[in-house]
């Protein structure tokens, strides 16, 4: 089996397990602990199935969206999760992630390495209707969790509403109705003092 | 927004976050901690994309498989994860899970409640080619993790090879090539003394 197609696939399957150890800065909805990138990916993939009716583009390919969301964070296995409000940390992020993609997708048989890498790049570029909808889910879900946990993570990092609004701006393009939900949660969070004006 | 379609969807999105707190009996590949059901669902959904060429039935609908895998464990939010080798615990499991499905899918707008519940039931009955392939992934992935972590969970619970073979039998129907990989991992685990003969 060594070096065979299925062996490469199984090796990849073992390797990606490490995404479960990558911590994000978002707490779970109950505030009990930080979310990891694997369970985050599950959450938004299921939300894609559930919320596809809110995609701006009606002719969206749902499987394409789900595939992107399932792989979109894999590079974090090597590159780590970069906090979206950490200007410093974001420098060099693109390079780190490119090298990570090279190594991780490179474990796969060539055709699959190319296909999954293309899905990751499509997400990253955010130019297709599918990528824009996927980005909307990726941006709105943390707002939902942060709001559910009483804004703990926002308070801890001293985040302002305009920073989050800037962060979720792509959601306006990908899923306007979901952007609206998120914006209302932000208003509520400011009112409750969880988010700075 | 109260009680509107999108509000019900958002309420469901908050509720399913709890799956991240449901612990399974399988350790992560590095043995560092128990896996939870949300990250498990992510793992096998991505494996479905990757391994669909090994499905016994060539005409398989991949989106249908992925949708099933993303929702297949949601009932555990109420019913808990039942250890597959716990005869006692498995009694009453079906009833607990049915009640859980009622409540959890019931949070959704009616059409979506029916659709996601149908996906869960399709997985549970295991009668379609898609459900059989989904089951194969659900059964083979823990073998991969248990093997990667040096059989810790098998040793701890004193599991025998025939118990695991019985457990992964559905994989033979859904994805024979993956069943073969798992069976070889079991042979290796017996040789290493991680699994009882």
Short mmCIF file of C-alpha atoms in Angstrom, two decimals:
data_model
loop_
_atom_site.label_atom_id
_atom_site.label_comp_id
_atom_site.label_asym_id
_atom_site.label_seq_id
_atom_site.Cartn_x
_atom_site.Cartn_y
_atom_site.Cartn_z
CA UNK A 1 0.00 0.00 0.00
CA UNK A 2 3.04 2.30 0.62
CA UNK A 3 2.97 5.37 -1.59
CA UNK A 4 -0.18 4.22 -3.34
CA UNK A 5 -3.05 6.57 -4.05
CA UNK A 6 -5.11 5.39 -1.10
CA UNK A 7 -2.08 5.54 1.19
CA UNK A 8 -1.49 9.16 0.32
CA UNK A 9 -5.13 9.88 1.02
CA UNK A 10 -4.94 8.14 4.40
CA UNK A 11 -1.77 10.01 5.28
CA UNK A 12 -3.57 13.27 4.51
CA UNK A 13 -6.54 12.12 6.59
CA UNK A 14 -4.22 11.59 9.57
CA UNK A 15 -2.43 14.88 9.05
CA UNK A 16 -5.51 17.09 8.91
CA UNK A 17 -6.56 15.80 12.32
CA UNK A 18 -4.15 18.44 13.64
CA UNK A 19 -6.61 21.20 12.70
CA UNK A 20 -8.54 20.15 15.82
CA UNK A 21 -5.62 21.49 17.88
CA UNK A 22 -5.59 24.96 16.27
CA UNK A 23 -7.29 27.43 18.59
CA UNK A 24 -9.16 30.47 17.36
CA UNK A 25 -9.79 33.65 19.37
CA UNK A 26 -13.52 33.07 19.46
CA UNK A 27 -15.13 31.40 22.46
CA UNK A 28 -17.83 28.79 22.08
CA UNK A 29 -21.37 30.13 22.39
CA UNK A 30 -21.44 29.13 26.07
CA UNK A 31 -18.12 30.87 26.71
CA UNK A 32 -16.58 27.70 28.13
CA UNK A 33 -13.45 27.54 25.98
CA UNK A 34 -11.89 28.74 22.73
CA UNK A 35 -13.21 27.30 19.50
CA UNK A 36 -10.86 25.28 17.33
CA UNK A 37 -10.61 25.59 13.57
CA UNK A 38 -11.94 22.09 12.80
CA UNK A 39 -15.20 22.52 14.68
CA UNK A 40 -15.49 26.07 13.29
CA UNK A 41 -15.24 24.57 9.79
CA UNK A 42 -17.96 22.05 10.61
CA UNK A 43 -20.21 24.80 11.94
CA UNK A 44 -20.00 27.01 8.88
CA UNK A 45 -20.23 24.09 6.43
CA UNK A 46 -23.52 23.11 8.04
CA UNK A 47 -24.62 26.75 8.04
CA UNK A 48 -23.92 26.86 4.30
CA UNK A 49 -26.42 24.04 3.79
CA UNK A 50 -28.92 25.78 6.04
CA UNK A 51 -28.55 29.36 4.86
CA UNK A 52 -27.89 29.01 1.14
CA UNK A 53 -31.23 30.72 0.42
CA UNK A 54 -29.61 33.91 1.73
CA UNK A 55 -26.72 33.84 -0.74
CA UNK A 56 -26.80 36.96 -2.88
CA UNK A 57 -26.37 34.90 -6.01
CA UNK A 58 -29.27 32.50 -6.53
CA UNK A 59 -27.39 30.22 -8.92
CA UNK A 60 -24.87 29.15 -6.34
CA UNK A 61 -23.20 25.70 -6.35
CA UNK A 62 -23.67 24.55 -2.75
CA UNK A 63 -21.24 21.63 -2.96
CA UNK A 64 -18.56 24.04 -4.13
CA UNK A 65 -19.24 26.28 -1.12
CA UNK A 66 -19.15 23.38 1.33
CA UNK A 67 -15.93 21.99 -0.14
CA UNK A 68 -14.28 25.41 0.23
CA UNK A 69 -15.42 25.77 3.83
CA UNK A 70 -14.20 22.29 4.76
CA UNK A 71 -10.68 23.08 3.53
CA UNK A 72 -10.46 26.85 4.05
CA UNK A 73 -8.55 26.67 7.35
CA UNK A 74 -6.29 23.66 6.69
CA UNK A 75 -3.25 25.91 6.15
CA UNK A 76 -3.54 26.91 9.82
CA UNK A 77 -2.08 23.51 10.73
CA UNK A 78 1.28 25.02 9.84
CA UNK A 79 0.56 28.75 9.72
CA UNK A 80 -1.58 29.01 12.87
CA UNK A 81 -4.75 31.04 13.25
CA UNK A 82 -4.00 34.72 12.75
CA UNK A 83 -6.25 36.94 14.86
CA UNK A 84 -8.13 39.14 12.44
CA UNK A 85 -7.53 42.28 14.53
CA UNK A 86 -3.80 41.65 14.93
CA UNK A 87 -2.14 43.92 12.33
CA UNK A 88 1.31 42.69 13.34
CA UNK A 89 0.44 39.01 13.06
CA UNK A 90 -1.17 39.50 9.67
CA UNK A 91 2.16 40.57 8.18
CA UNK A 92 3.72 37.51 6.58
CA UNK A 93 0.46 35.58 6.92
CA UNK A 94 0.04 35.14 3.15
CA UNK A 95 3.55 33.70 2.81
CA UNK A 96 3.13 31.37 5.78
CA UNK A 97 -0.15 30.12 4.40
CA UNK A 98 1.22 29.58 0.91
CA UNK A 99 4.02 27.40 2.24
CA UNK A 100 1.52 25.51 4.39
CA UNK A 101 -0.72 24.86 1.39
CA UNK A 102 2.27 23.56 -0.53
CA UNK A 103 3.12 21.04 2.16
CA UNK A 104 -0.33 19.95 3.31
CA UNK A 105 -2.13 19.62 -0.03
CA UNK A 106 1.14 18.19 -1.35
CA UNK A 107 0.52 15.04 0.70
CA UNK A 108 -2.30 14.13 -1.67
CA UNK A 109 -2.23 12.47 -5.09
CA UNK A 110 -1.48 15.19 -7.62
CA UNK A 111 -4.99 15.62 -9.04
CA UNK A 112 -6.48 15.99 -5.58
CA UNK A 113 -3.71 18.27 -4.35
CA UNK A 114 -4.51 20.59 -7.26
CA UNK A 115 -8.27 20.40 -6.72
CA UNK A 116 -8.23 21.11 -2.98
CA UNK A 117 -5.61 23.79 -3.34
CA UNK A 118 -7.76 25.43 -5.99
CA UNK A 119 -10.72 25.36 -3.59
CA UNK A 120 -8.59 27.03 -0.90
CA UNK A 121 -7.36 29.66 -3.35
CA UNK A 122 -10.86 30.33 -4.59
CA UNK A 123 -11.93 30.99 -1.02
CA UNK A 124 -8.89 33.15 -0.40
CA UNK A 125 -9.43 35.31 -3.47
CA UNK A 126 -13.15 35.71 -2.77
CA UNK A 127 -14.05 36.49 -6.36
CA UNK A 128 -16.72 33.90 -7.20
CA UNK A 129 -20.30 33.99 -5.87
CA UNK A 130 -19.53 30.76 -4.00
CA UNK A 131 -16.42 32.23 -2.38
CA UNK A 132 -18.31 35.37 -1.40
CA UNK A 133 -21.09 33.37 0.25
CA UNK A 134 -18.51 31.18 2.00
CA UNK A 135 -16.72 34.29 3.28
CA UNK A 136 -20.01 35.69 4.55
CA UNK A 137 -20.52 32.60 6.72
CA UNK A 138 -16.92 32.67 7.92
CA UNK A 139 -17.35 36.29 9.03
CA UNK A 140 -20.86 36.15 10.48
CA UNK A 141 -20.44 32.98 12.57
CA UNK A 142 -17.87 34.50 14.99
CA UNK A 143 -20.21 37.45 15.57
CA UNK A 144 -22.92 34.99 16.53
CA UNK A 145 -20.61 33.14 18.92
CA UNK A 146 -19.15 36.32 20.40
CA UNK A 147 -22.63 37.66 20.99
CA UNK A 148 -23.81 34.36 22.50
CA UNK A 149 -20.92 34.29 24.95
CA UNK A 150 -21.68 37.78 26.21
CA UNK A 151 -19.00 39.48 24.14
CA UNK A 152 -16.19 38.08 26.35
CA UNK A 153 -13.66 37.95 23.54
CA UNK A 154 -14.49 41.50 22.34
CA UNK A 155 -14.19 42.87 25.85
CA UNK A 156 -10.91 41.06 26.50
CA UNK A 157 -9.31 42.45 23.34
CA UNK A 158 -10.96 45.89 23.56
CA UNK A 159 -12.58 45.59 20.14
CA UNK A 160 -14.63 48.46 18.62
CA UNK A 161 -17.77 48.15 16.53
CA UNK A 162 -16.13 49.70 13.45
CA UNK A 163 -13.42 47.01 13.51
CA UNK A 164 -16.01 44.25 13.45
CA UNK A 165 -18.07 46.07 10.82
CA UNK A 166 -14.99 46.30 8.62
CA UNK A 167 -14.30 42.62 9.23
CA UNK A 168 -17.82 41.51 8.24
CA UNK A 169 -18.05 43.83 5.23
CA UNK A 170 -17.58 40.92 2.76
CA UNK A 171 -20.78 39.41 4.18
CA UNK A 172 -22.74 42.33 2.72
CA UNK A 173 -21.64 41.16 -0.71
CA UNK A 174 -22.11 37.44 -0.13
CA UNK A 175 -25.27 37.31 1.97
CA UNK A 176 -26.89 40.69 2.72
CA UNK A 177 -29.58 39.21 4.99
CA UNK A 178 -26.95 37.56 7.18
CA UNK A 179 -24.89 40.73 7.26
CA UNK A 180 -28.00 42.50 8.57
CA UNK A 181 -28.42 39.93 11.34
CA UNK A 182 -24.78 40.38 12.33
CA UNK A 183 -25.02 44.19 12.27
CA UNK A 184 -28.05 44.03 14.60
CA UNK A 185 -26.12 41.78 16.98
CA UNK A 186 -23.33 44.37 16.98
CA UNK A 187 -25.79 47.16 17.85
CA UNK A 188 -27.05 45.05 20.71
CA UNK A 189 -23.49 44.32 21.85
CA UNK A 190 -22.63 48.04 21.92
CA UNK A 191 -25.78 48.74 23.93
CA UNK A 192 -24.79 46.08 26.45
CA UNK A 193 -21.26 47.44 26.68
CA UNK A 194 -19.63 44.34 25.18
CA UNK A 195 -18.25 46.23 22.21
CA UNK A 196 -16.78 49.73 22.15
CA UNK A 197 -18.57 52.42 20.15
CA UNK B 1 -37.02 39.55 13.46
CA UNK B 2 -38.50 37.49 16.35
CA UNK B 3 -39.93 34.19 15.16
CA UNK B 4 -39.12 34.99 11.55
CA UNK B 5 -37.55 32.43 9.24
CA UNK B 6 -34.06 33.84 9.60
CA UNK B 7 -34.45 34.11 13.36
CA UNK B 8 -35.29 30.44 13.63
CA UNK B 9 -32.26 29.62 11.53
CA UNK B 10 -30.01 31.75 13.73
CA UNK B 11 -31.45 30.16 16.87
CA UNK B 12 -30.61 26.74 15.40
CA UNK B 13 -27.11 27.97 14.49
CA UNK B 14 -26.55 28.96 18.15
CA UNK B 15 -27.99 25.71 19.48
CA UNK B 16 -25.88 23.35 17.37
CA UNK B 17 -22.74 24.98 18.76
CA UNK B 18 -23.29 22.61 21.71
CA UNK B 19 -22.15 19.66 19.60
CA UNK B 20 -18.62 20.97 20.18
CA UNK B 21 -19.03 20.01 23.85
CA UNK B 22 -20.05 16.39 23.17
CA UNK B 23 -17.08 14.11 23.77
CA UNK B 24 -16.56 10.87 21.93
CA UNK B 25 -14.51 7.91 23.19
CA UNK B 26 -11.93 8.31 20.45
CA UNK B 27 -8.73 10.22 21.11
CA UNK B 28 -7.28 12.65 18.57
CA UNK B 29 -4.58 11.17 16.35
CA UNK B 30 -1.89 12.59 18.67
CA UNK B 31 -3.62 11.11 21.72
CA UNK B 32 -3.78 14.50 23.45
CA UNK B 33 -7.49 14.55 24.26
CA UNK B 34 -10.86 13.07 23.35
CA UNK B 35 -12.38 14.06 20.05
CA UNK B 36 -15.67 15.94 20.06
CA UNK B 37 -18.58 15.21 17.76
CA UNK B 38 -18.40 18.52 15.87
CA UNK B 39 -14.79 18.14 14.80
CA UNK B 40 -15.43 14.46 14.05
CA UNK B 41 -18.23 15.55 11.72
CA UNK B 42 -15.89 18.00 9.97
CA UNK B 43 -13.27 15.33 9.55
CA UNK B 44 -15.54 12.79 7.89
CA UNK B 45 -17.31 15.40 5.75
CA UNK B 46 -13.95 16.38 4.31
CA UNK B 47 -13.00 12.71 3.93
CA UNK B 48 -16.21 12.23 1.94
CA UNK B 49 -15.01 14.84 -0.56
CA UNK B 50 -11.59 13.24 -0.67
CA UNK B 51 -12.53 9.57 -0.79
CA UNK B 52 -15.71 9.54 -2.85
CA UNK B 53 -13.87 7.58 -5.58
CA UNK B 54 -13.86 4.63 -3.15
CA UNK B 55 -17.64 4.57 -2.71
CA UNK B 56 -19.00 1.25 -3.85
CA UNK B 57 -21.68 2.95 -5.89
CA UNK B 58 -20.20 5.12 -8.63
CA UNK B 59 -23.33 7.21 -9.13
CA UNK B 60 -23.23 8.68 -5.67
CA UNK B 61 -24.55 12.18 -4.84
CA UNK B 62 -21.66 13.72 -2.89
CA UNK B 63 -23.60 16.72 -1.58
CA UNK B 64 -26.18 14.32 -0.14
CA UNK B 65 -23.38 12.42 1.63
CA UNK B 66 -21.81 15.57 3.03
CA UNK B 67 -25.14 16.95 4.23
CA UNK B 68 -25.82 13.68 6.06
CA UNK B 69 -22.41 13.68 7.70
CA UNK B 70 -22.72 17.29 8.82
CA UNK B 71 -26.00 16.55 10.66
CA UNK B 72 -25.58 12.88 11.61
CA UNK B 73 -24.47 13.52 15.20
CA UNK B 74 -26.63 16.55 16.07
CA UNK B 75 -28.99 14.41 18.16
CA UNK B 76 -26.07 13.82 20.55
CA UNK B 77 -26.56 17.37 21.83
CA UNK B 78 -29.44 15.94 23.88
CA UNK B 79 -28.83 12.20 23.69
CA UNK B 80 -25.08 12.18 24.28
CA UNK B 81 -22.54 10.06 22.46
CA UNK B 82 -23.23 6.38 23.08
CA UNK B 83 -20.05 4.32 23.10
CA UNK B 84 -20.41 1.76 20.36
CA UNK B 85 -19.14 -1.08 22.57
CA UNK B 86 -21.42 -0.23 25.49
CA UNK B 87 -24.33 -2.70 25.21
CA UNK B 88 -26.03 -1.21 28.26
CA UNK B 89 -25.83 2.37 27.01
CA UNK B 90 -27.16 1.42 23.61
CA UNK B 91 -30.45 0.37 25.14
CA UNK B 92 -32.84 3.30 24.88
CA UNK B 93 -30.48 5.08 22.50
CA UNK B 94 -32.97 5.07 19.61
CA UNK B 95 -35.68 6.63 21.77
CA UNK B 96 -33.34 9.26 23.20
CA UNK B 97 -32.16 10.19 19.72
CA UNK B 98 -35.68 10.38 18.31
CA UNK B 99 -36.72 12.82 21.01
CA UNK B 100 -33.54 14.82 20.42
CA UNK B 101 -34.24 15.03 16.68
CA UNK B 102 -37.75 16.25 17.43
CA UNK B 103 -36.49 19.10 19.58
CA UNK B 104 -33.35 20.13 17.71
CA UNK B 105 -34.58 20.00 14.11
CA UNK B 106 -37.86 21.43 15.45
CA UNK B 107 -36.09 24.75 16.03
CA UNK B 108 -35.94 25.25 12.25
CA UNK B 109 -38.56 26.52 9.82
CA UNK B 110 -40.81 23.56 8.97
CA UNK B 111 -39.41 22.78 5.51
CA UNK B 112 -35.84 22.75 6.78
CA UNK B 113 -36.73 20.77 9.89
CA UNK B 114 -38.20 18.10 7.62
CA UNK B 115 -35.25 18.14 5.21
CA UNK B 116 -32.50 17.88 7.83
CA UNK B 117 -34.42 15.30 9.82
CA UNK B 118 -34.81 13.27 6.64
CA UNK B 119 -31.05 13.46 6.10
CA UNK B 120 -30.45 12.23 9.65
CA UNK B 121 -32.96 9.39 9.20
CA UNK B 122 -31.44 8.41 5.87
CA UNK B 123 -28.06 8.10 7.59
CA UNK B 124 -29.57 6.20 10.47
CA UNK B 125 -31.35 3.65 8.26
CA UNK B 126 -28.29 3.17 6.06
CA UNK B 127 -30.26 1.94 3.07
CA UNK B 128 -29.18 4.27 0.25
CA UNK B 129 -25.76 4.17 -1.46
CA UNK B 130 -25.07 7.63 0.00
CA UNK B 131 -25.94 6.51 3.53
CA UNK B 132 -23.77 3.40 3.17
CA UNK B 133 -20.79 5.44 2.02
CA UNK B 134 -21.38 7.94 4.83
CA UNK B 135 -21.50 5.09 7.35
CA UNK B 136 -18.25 3.68 5.96
CA UNK B 137 -16.48 6.97 6.70
CA UNK B 138 -18.06 7.22 10.14
CA UNK B 139 -16.77 3.73 11.00
CA UNK B 140 -13.33 3.86 9.39
CA UNK B 141 -12.25 7.28 10.74
CA UNK B 142 -12.16 6.17 14.42
CA UNK B 143 -9.99 3.18 13.44
CA UNK B 144 -7.57 5.60 11.82
CA UNK B 145 -7.49 7.83 14.92
CA UNK B 146 -7.23 4.92 17.34
CA UNK B 147 -4.37 3.48 15.35
CA UNK B 148 -2.62 6.86 15.13
CA UNK B 149 -2.82 7.37 18.88
CA UNK B 150 -1.20 4.01 19.57
CA UNK B 151 -4.46 2.21 20.35
CA UNK B 152 -4.84 4.00 23.72
CA UNK B 153 -8.62 3.94 23.67
CA UNK B 154 -8.75 0.24 22.65
CA UNK B 155 -6.31 -0.70 25.39
CA UNK B 156 -8.17 1.33 28.00
CA UNK B 157 -11.48 -0.34 27.21
CA UNK B 158 -10.03 -3.80 26.54
CA UNK B 159 -11.44 -3.98 23.02
CA UNK B 160 -11.01 -7.11 20.84
CA UNK B 161 -10.42 -7.17 17.09
CA UNK B 162 -13.70 -9.00 16.41
CA UNK B 163 -15.62 -6.19 18.13
CA UNK B 164 -14.05 -3.58 15.86
CA UNK B 165 -14.49 -5.78 12.80
CA UNK B 166 -18.18 -6.12 13.60
CA UNK B 167 -18.37 -2.36 14.09
CA UNK B 168 -16.77 -1.55 10.73
CA UNK B 169 -18.69 -4.21 8.80
CA UNK B 170 -20.94 -1.58 7.15
CA UNK B 171 -17.81 -0.08 5.58
CA UNK B 172 -17.42 -3.25 3.52
CA UNK B 173 -20.74 -2.42 1.87
CA UNK B 174 -20.16 1.31 1.49
CA UNK B 175 -16.48 1.52 0.57
CA UNK B 176 -14.67 -1.83 0.28
CA UNK B 177 -11.24 -0.24 -0.33
CA UNK B 178 -11.53 1.78 2.87
CA UNK B 179 -12.72 -1.25 4.80
CA UNK B 180 -9.56 -3.01 3.63
CA UNK B 181 -7.36 -0.16 4.88
CA UNK B 182 -9.09 -0.32 8.26
CA UNK B 183 -8.78 -4.11 8.47
CA UNK B 184 -5.04 -3.84 7.82
CA UNK B 185 -4.72 -1.24 10.57
CA UNK B 186 -6.48 -3.66 12.91
CA UNK B 187 -4.03 -6.45 12.01
CA UNK B 188 -1.19 -4.11 12.77
CA UNK B 189 -2.82 -3.06 16.06
CA UNK B 190 -3.16 -6.70 17.15
CA UNK B 191 0.48 -7.32 16.31
CA UNK B 192 1.51 -4.35 18.41
CA UNK B 193 -0.65 -5.50 21.30
CA UNK B 194 -3.01 -2.52 21.12
CA UNK B 195 -6.03 -4.65 20.34
CA UNK B 196 -6.89 -8.05 21.78
CA UNK B 197 -7.02 -11.02 19.43
#
